[in-house]
mmCIF file of N, CA and C in Angstrom:
data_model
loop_
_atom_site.group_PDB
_atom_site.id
_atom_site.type_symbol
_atom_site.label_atom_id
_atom_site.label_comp_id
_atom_site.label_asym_id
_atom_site.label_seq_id
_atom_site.Cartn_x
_atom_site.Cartn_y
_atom_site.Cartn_z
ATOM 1 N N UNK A 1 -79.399 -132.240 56.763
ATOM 2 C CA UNK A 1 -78.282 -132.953 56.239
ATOM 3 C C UNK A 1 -78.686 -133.824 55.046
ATOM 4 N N UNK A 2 -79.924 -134.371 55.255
ATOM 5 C CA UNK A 2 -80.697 -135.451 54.258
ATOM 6 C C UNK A 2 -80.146 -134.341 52.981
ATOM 7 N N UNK A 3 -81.172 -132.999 53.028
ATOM 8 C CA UNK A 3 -81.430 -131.976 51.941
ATOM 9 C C UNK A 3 -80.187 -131.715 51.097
ATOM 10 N N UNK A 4 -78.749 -131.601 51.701
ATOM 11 C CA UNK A 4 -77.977 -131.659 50.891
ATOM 12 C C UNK A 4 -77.105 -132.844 50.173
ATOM 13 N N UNK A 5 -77.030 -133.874 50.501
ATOM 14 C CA UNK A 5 -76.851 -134.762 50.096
ATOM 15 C C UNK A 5 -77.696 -135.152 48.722
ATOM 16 N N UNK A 6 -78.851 -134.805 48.769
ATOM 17 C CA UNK A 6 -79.704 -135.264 47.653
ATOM 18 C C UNK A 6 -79.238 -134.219 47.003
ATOM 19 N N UNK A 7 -79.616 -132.982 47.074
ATOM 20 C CA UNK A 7 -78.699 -131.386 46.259
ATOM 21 C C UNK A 7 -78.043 -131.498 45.944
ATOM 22 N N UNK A 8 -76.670 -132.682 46.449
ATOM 23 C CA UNK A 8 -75.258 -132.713 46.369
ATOM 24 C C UNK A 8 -75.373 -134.187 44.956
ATOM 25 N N UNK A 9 -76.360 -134.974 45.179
ATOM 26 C CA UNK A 9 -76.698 -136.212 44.045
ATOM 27 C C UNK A 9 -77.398 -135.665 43.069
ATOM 28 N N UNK A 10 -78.238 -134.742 43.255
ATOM 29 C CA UNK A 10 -78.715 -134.112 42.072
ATOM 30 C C UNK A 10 -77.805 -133.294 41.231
ATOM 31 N N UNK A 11 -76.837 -132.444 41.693
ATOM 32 C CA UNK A 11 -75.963 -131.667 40.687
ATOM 33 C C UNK A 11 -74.893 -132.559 40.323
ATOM 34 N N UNK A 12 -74.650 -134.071 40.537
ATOM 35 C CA UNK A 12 -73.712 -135.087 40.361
ATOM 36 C C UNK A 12 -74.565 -135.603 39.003
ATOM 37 N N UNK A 13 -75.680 -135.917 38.987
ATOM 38 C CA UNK A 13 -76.056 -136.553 37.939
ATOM 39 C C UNK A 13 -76.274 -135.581 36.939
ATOM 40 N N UNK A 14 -77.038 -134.581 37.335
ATOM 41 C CA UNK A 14 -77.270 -133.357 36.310
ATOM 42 C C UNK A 14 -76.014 -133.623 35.418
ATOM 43 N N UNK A 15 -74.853 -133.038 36.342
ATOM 44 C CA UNK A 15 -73.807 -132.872 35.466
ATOM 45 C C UNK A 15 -73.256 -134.021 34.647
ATOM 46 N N UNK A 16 -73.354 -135.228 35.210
ATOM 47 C CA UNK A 16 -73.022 -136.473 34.486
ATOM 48 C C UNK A 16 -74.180 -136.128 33.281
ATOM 49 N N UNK A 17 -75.393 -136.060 33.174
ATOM 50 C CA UNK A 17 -75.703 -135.837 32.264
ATOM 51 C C UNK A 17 -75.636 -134.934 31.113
ATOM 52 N N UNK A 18 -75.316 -133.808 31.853
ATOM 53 C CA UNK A 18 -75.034 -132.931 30.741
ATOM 54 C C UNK A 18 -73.650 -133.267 29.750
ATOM 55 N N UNK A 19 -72.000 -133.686 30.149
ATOM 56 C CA UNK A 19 -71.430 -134.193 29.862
ATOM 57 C C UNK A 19 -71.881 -135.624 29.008
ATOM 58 N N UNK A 20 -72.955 -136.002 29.102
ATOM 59 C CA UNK A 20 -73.079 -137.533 28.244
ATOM 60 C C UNK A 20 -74.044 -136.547 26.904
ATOM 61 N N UNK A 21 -74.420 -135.716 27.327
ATOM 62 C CA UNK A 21 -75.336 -134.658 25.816
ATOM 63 C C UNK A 21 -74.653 -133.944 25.201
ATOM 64 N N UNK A 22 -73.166 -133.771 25.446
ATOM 65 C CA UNK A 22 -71.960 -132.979 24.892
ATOM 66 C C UNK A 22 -71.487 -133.558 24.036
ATOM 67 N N UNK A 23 -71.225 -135.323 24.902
ATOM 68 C CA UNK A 23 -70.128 -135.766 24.216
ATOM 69 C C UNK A 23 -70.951 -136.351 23.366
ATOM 70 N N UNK A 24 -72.454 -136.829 23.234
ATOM 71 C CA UNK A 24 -73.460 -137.247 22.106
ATOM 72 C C UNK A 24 -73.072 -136.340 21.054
ATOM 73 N N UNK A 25 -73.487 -135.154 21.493
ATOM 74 C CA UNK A 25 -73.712 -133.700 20.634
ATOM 75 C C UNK A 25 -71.506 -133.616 19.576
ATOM 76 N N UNK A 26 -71.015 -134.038 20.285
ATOM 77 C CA UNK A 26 -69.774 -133.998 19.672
ATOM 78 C C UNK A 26 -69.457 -135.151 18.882
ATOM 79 N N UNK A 27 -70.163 -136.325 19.053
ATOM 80 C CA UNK A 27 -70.001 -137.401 18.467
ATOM 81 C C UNK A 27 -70.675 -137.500 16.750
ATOM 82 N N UNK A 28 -71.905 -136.886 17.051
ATOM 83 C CA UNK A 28 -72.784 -136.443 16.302
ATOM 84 C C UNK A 28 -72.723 -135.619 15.064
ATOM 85 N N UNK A 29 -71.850 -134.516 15.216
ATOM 86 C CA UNK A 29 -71.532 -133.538 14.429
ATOM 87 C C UNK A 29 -70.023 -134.273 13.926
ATOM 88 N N UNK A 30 -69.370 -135.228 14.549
ATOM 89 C CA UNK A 30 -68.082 -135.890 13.628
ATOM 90 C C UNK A 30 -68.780 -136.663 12.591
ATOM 91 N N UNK A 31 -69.703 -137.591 13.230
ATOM 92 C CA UNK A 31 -70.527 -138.415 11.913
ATOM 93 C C UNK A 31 -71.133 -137.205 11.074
ATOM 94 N N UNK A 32 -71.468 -136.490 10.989
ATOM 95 C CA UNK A 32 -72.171 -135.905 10.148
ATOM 96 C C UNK A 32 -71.017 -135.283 9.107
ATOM 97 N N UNK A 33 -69.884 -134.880 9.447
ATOM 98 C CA UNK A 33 -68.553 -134.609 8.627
ATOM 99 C C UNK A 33 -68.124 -135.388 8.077
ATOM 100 N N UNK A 34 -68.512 -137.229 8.267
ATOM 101 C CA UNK A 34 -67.495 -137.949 7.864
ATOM 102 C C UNK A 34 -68.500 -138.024 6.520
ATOM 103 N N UNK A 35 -69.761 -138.228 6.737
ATOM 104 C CA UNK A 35 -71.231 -138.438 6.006
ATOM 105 C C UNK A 35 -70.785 -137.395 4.724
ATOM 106 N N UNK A 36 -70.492 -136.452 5.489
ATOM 107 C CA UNK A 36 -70.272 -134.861 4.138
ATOM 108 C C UNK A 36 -69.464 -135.324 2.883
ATOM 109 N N UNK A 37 -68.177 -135.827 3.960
ATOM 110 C CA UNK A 37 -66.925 -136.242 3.428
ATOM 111 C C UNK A 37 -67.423 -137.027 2.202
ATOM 112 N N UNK A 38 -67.942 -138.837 2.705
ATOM 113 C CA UNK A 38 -68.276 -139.808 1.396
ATOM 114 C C UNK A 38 -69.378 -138.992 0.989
ATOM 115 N N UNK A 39 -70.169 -138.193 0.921
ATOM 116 C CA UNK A 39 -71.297 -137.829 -0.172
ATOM 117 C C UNK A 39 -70.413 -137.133 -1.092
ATOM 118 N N UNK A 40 -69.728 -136.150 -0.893
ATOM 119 C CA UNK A 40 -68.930 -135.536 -1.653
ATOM 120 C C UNK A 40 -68.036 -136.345 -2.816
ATOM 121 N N UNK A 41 -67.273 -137.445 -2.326
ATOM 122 C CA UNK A 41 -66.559 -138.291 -3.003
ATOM 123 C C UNK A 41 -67.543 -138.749 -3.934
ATOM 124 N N UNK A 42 -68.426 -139.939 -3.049
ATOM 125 C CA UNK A 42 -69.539 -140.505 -4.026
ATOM 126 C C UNK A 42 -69.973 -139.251 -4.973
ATOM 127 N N UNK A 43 -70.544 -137.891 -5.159
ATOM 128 C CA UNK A 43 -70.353 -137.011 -6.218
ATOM 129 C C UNK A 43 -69.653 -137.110 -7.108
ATOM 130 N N UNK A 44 -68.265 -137.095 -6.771
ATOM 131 C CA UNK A 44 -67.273 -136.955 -7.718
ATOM 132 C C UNK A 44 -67.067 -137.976 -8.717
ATOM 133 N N UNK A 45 -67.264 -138.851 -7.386
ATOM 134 C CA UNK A 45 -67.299 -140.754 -8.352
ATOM 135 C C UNK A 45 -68.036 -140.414 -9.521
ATOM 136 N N UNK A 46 -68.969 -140.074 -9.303
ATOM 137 C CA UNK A 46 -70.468 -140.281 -10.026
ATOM 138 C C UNK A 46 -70.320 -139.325 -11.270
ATOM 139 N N UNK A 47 -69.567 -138.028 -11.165
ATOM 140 C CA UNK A 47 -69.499 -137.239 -12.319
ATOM 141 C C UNK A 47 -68.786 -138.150 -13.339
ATOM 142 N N UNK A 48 -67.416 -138.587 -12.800
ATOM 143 C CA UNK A 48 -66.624 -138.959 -13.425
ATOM 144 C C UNK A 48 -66.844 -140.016 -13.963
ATOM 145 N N UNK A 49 -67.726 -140.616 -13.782
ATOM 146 C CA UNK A 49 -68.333 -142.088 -14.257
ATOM 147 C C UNK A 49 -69.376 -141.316 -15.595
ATOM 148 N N UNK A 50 -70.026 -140.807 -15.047
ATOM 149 C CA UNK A 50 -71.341 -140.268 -16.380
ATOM 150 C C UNK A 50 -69.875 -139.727 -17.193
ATOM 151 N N UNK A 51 -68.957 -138.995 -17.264
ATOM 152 C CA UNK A 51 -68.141 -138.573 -18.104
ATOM 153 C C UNK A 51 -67.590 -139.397 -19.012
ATOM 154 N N UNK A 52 -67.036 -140.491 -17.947
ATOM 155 C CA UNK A 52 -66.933 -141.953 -18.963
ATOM 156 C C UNK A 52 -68.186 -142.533 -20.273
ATOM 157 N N UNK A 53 -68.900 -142.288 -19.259
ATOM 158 C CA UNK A 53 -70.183 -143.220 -20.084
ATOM 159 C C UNK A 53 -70.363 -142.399 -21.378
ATOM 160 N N UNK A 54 -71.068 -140.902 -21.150
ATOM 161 C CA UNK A 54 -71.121 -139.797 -22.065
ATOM 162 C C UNK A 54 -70.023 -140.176 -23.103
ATOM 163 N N UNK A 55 -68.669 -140.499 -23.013
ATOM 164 C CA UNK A 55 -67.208 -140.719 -23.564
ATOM 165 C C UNK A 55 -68.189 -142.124 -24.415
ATOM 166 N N UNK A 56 -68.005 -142.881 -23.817
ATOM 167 C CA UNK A 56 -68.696 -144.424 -24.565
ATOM 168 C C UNK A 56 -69.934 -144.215 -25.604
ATOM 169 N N UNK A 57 -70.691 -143.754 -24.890
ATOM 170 C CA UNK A 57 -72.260 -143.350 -25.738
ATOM 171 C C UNK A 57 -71.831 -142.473 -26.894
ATOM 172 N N UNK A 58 -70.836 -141.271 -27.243
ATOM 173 C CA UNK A 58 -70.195 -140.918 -28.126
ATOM 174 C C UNK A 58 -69.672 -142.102 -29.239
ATOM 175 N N UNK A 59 -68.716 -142.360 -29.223
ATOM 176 C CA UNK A 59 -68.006 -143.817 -29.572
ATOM 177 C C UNK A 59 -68.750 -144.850 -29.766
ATOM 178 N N UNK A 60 -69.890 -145.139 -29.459
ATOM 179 C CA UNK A 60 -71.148 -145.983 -29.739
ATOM 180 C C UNK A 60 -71.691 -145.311 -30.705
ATOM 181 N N UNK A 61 -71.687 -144.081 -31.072
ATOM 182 C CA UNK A 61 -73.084 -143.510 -32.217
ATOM 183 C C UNK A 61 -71.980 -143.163 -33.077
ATOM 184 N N UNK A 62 -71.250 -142.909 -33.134
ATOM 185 C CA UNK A 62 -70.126 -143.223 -34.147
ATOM 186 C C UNK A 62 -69.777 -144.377 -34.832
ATOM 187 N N UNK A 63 -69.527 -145.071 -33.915
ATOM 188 C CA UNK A 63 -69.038 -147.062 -35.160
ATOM 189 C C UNK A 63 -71.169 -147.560 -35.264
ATOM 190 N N UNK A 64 -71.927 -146.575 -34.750
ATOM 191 C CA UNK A 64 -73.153 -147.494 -35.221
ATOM 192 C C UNK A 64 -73.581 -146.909 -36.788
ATOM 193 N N UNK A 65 -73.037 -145.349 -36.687
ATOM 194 C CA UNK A 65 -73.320 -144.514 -37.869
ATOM 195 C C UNK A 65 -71.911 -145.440 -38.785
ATOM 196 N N UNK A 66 -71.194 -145.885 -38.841
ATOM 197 C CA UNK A 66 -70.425 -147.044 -39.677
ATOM 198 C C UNK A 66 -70.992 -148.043 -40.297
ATOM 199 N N UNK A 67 -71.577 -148.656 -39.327
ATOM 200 C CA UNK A 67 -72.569 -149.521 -39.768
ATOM 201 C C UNK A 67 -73.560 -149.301 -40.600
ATOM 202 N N UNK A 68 -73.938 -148.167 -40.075
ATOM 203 C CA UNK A 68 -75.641 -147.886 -40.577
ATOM 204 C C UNK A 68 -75.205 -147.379 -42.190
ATOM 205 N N UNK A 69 -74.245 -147.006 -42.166
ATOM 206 C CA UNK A 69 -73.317 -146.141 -43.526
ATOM 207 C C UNK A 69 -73.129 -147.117 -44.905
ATOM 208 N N UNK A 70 -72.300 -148.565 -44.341
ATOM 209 C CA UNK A 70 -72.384 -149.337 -45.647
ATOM 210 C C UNK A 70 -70.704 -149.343 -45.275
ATOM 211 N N UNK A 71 -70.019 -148.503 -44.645
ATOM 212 C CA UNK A 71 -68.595 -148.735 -44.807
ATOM 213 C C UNK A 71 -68.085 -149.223 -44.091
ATOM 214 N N UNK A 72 -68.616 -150.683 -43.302
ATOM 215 C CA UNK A 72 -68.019 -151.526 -42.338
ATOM 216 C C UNK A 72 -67.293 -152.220 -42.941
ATOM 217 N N UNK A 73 -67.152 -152.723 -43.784
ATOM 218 C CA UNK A 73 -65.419 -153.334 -44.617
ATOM 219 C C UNK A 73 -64.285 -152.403 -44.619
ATOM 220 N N UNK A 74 -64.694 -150.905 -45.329
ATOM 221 C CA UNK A 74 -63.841 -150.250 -45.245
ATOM 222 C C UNK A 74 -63.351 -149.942 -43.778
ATOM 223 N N UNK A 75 -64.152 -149.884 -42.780
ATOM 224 C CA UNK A 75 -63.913 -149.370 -41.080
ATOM 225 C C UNK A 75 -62.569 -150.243 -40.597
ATOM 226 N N UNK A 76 -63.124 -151.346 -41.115
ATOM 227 C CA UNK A 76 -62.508 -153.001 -40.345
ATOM 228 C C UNK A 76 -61.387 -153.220 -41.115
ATOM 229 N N UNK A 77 -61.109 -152.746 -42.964
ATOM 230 C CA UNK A 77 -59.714 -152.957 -43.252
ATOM 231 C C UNK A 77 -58.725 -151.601 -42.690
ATOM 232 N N UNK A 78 -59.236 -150.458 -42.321
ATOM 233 C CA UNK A 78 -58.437 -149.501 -41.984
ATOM 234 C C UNK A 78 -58.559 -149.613 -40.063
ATOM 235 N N UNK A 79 -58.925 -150.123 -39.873
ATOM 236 C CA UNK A 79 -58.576 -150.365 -38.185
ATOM 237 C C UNK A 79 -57.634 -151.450 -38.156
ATOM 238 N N UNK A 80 -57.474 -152.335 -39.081
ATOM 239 C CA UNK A 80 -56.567 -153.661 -38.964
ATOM 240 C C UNK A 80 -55.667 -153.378 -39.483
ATOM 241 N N UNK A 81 -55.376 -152.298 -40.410
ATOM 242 C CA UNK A 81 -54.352 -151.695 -40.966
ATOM 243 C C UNK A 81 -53.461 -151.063 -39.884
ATOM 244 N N UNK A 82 -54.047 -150.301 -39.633
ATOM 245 C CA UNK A 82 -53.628 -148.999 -37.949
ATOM 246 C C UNK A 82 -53.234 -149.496 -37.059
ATOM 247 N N UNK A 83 -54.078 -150.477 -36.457
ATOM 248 C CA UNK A 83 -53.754 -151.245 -34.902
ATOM 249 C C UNK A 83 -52.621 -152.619 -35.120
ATOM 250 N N UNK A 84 -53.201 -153.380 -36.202
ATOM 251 C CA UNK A 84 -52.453 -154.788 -36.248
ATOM 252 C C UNK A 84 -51.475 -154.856 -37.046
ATOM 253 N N UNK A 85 -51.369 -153.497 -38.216
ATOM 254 C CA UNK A 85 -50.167 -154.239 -38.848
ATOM 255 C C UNK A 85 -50.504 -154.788 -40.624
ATOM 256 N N UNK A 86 -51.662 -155.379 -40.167
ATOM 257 C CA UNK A 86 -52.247 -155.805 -41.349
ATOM 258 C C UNK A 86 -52.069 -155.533 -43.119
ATOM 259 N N UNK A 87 -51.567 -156.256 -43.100
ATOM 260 C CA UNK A 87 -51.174 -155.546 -45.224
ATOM 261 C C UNK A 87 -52.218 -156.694 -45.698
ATOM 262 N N UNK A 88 -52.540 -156.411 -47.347
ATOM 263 C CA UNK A 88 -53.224 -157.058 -48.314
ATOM 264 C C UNK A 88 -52.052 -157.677 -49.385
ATOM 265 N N UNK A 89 -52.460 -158.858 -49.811
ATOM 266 C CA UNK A 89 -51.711 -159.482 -50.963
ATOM 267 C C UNK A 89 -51.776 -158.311 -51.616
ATOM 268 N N UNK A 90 -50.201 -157.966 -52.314
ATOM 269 C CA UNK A 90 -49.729 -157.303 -53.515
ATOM 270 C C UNK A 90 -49.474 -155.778 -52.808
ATOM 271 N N UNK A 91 -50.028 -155.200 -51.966
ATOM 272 C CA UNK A 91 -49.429 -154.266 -51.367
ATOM 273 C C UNK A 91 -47.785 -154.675 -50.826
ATOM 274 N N UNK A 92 -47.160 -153.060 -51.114
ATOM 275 C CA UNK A 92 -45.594 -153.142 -50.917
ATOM 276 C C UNK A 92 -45.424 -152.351 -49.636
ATOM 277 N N UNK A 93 -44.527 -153.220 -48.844
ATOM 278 C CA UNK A 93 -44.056 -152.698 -47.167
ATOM 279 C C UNK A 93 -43.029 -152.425 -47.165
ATOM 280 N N UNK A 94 -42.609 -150.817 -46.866
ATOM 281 C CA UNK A 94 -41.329 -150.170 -46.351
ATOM 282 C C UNK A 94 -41.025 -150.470 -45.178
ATOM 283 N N UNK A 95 -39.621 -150.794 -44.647
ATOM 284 C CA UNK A 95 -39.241 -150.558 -43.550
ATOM 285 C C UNK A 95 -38.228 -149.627 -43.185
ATOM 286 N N UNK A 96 -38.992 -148.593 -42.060
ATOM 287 C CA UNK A 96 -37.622 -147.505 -41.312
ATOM 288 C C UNK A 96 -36.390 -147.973 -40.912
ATOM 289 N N UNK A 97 -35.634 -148.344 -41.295
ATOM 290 C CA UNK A 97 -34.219 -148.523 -40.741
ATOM 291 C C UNK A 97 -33.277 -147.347 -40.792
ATOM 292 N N UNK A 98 -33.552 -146.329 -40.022
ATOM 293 C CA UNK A 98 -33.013 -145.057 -40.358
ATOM 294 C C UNK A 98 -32.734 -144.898 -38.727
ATOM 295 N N UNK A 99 -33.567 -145.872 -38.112
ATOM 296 C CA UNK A 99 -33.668 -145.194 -36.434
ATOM 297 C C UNK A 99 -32.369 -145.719 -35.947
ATOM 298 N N UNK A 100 -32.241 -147.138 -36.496
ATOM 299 C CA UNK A 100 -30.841 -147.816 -36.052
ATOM 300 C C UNK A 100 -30.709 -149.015 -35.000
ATOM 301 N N UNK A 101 -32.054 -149.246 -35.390
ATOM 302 C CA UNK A 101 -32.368 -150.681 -34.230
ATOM 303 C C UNK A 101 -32.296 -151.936 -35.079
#
């Protein structure tokens, strides 16, 4: 009677154990998907960032070749022209009034 009782505690724990190496083993393989998941993103982050930068470092060797050129007056009156608006004494300003505002 002893003999099965212990037989009967041994296939109780066995199995409790095997169930606690399943649900490890299942726990395990979700972290490792979620892990996949942010490496992947962080990738993407990361392209899209060097794409930026690559974008900047362009645009940097450009206004430095300005500089390096001699035509930084000319750069700076035709960007203030474009963006701000900017006129020079004695230059003449049209205005569109054709749109109707």
């Amino acid at each position: 009677m002893a003999k099965k009782k212990a037989k009967k505690s041994k296939r109780k724990h066995s199995f409790i154990l095997t169930v606690c190496f399943i649900s490890l083993a299942i726990v395990f393989v979700i972290s490792l998907f979620s892990i996949k998941k942010e490496i992947d993103e962080r990738t993407a982050e990361k392209e899209k960032m060097q794409e930026m930068c690559d974008e900047e470092n362009s645009a940097n060797s450009e206004l430095q070749s300005i500089v390096d050129s001699g035509n930084k007056d000319e750069y700076v009156e035709k960007v203030a022209r474009e963006k701000y608006g900017y006129i020079k004494p004695g230059d003449i300003v049209y205005q569109d009034v054709a749109d109707g505002e």
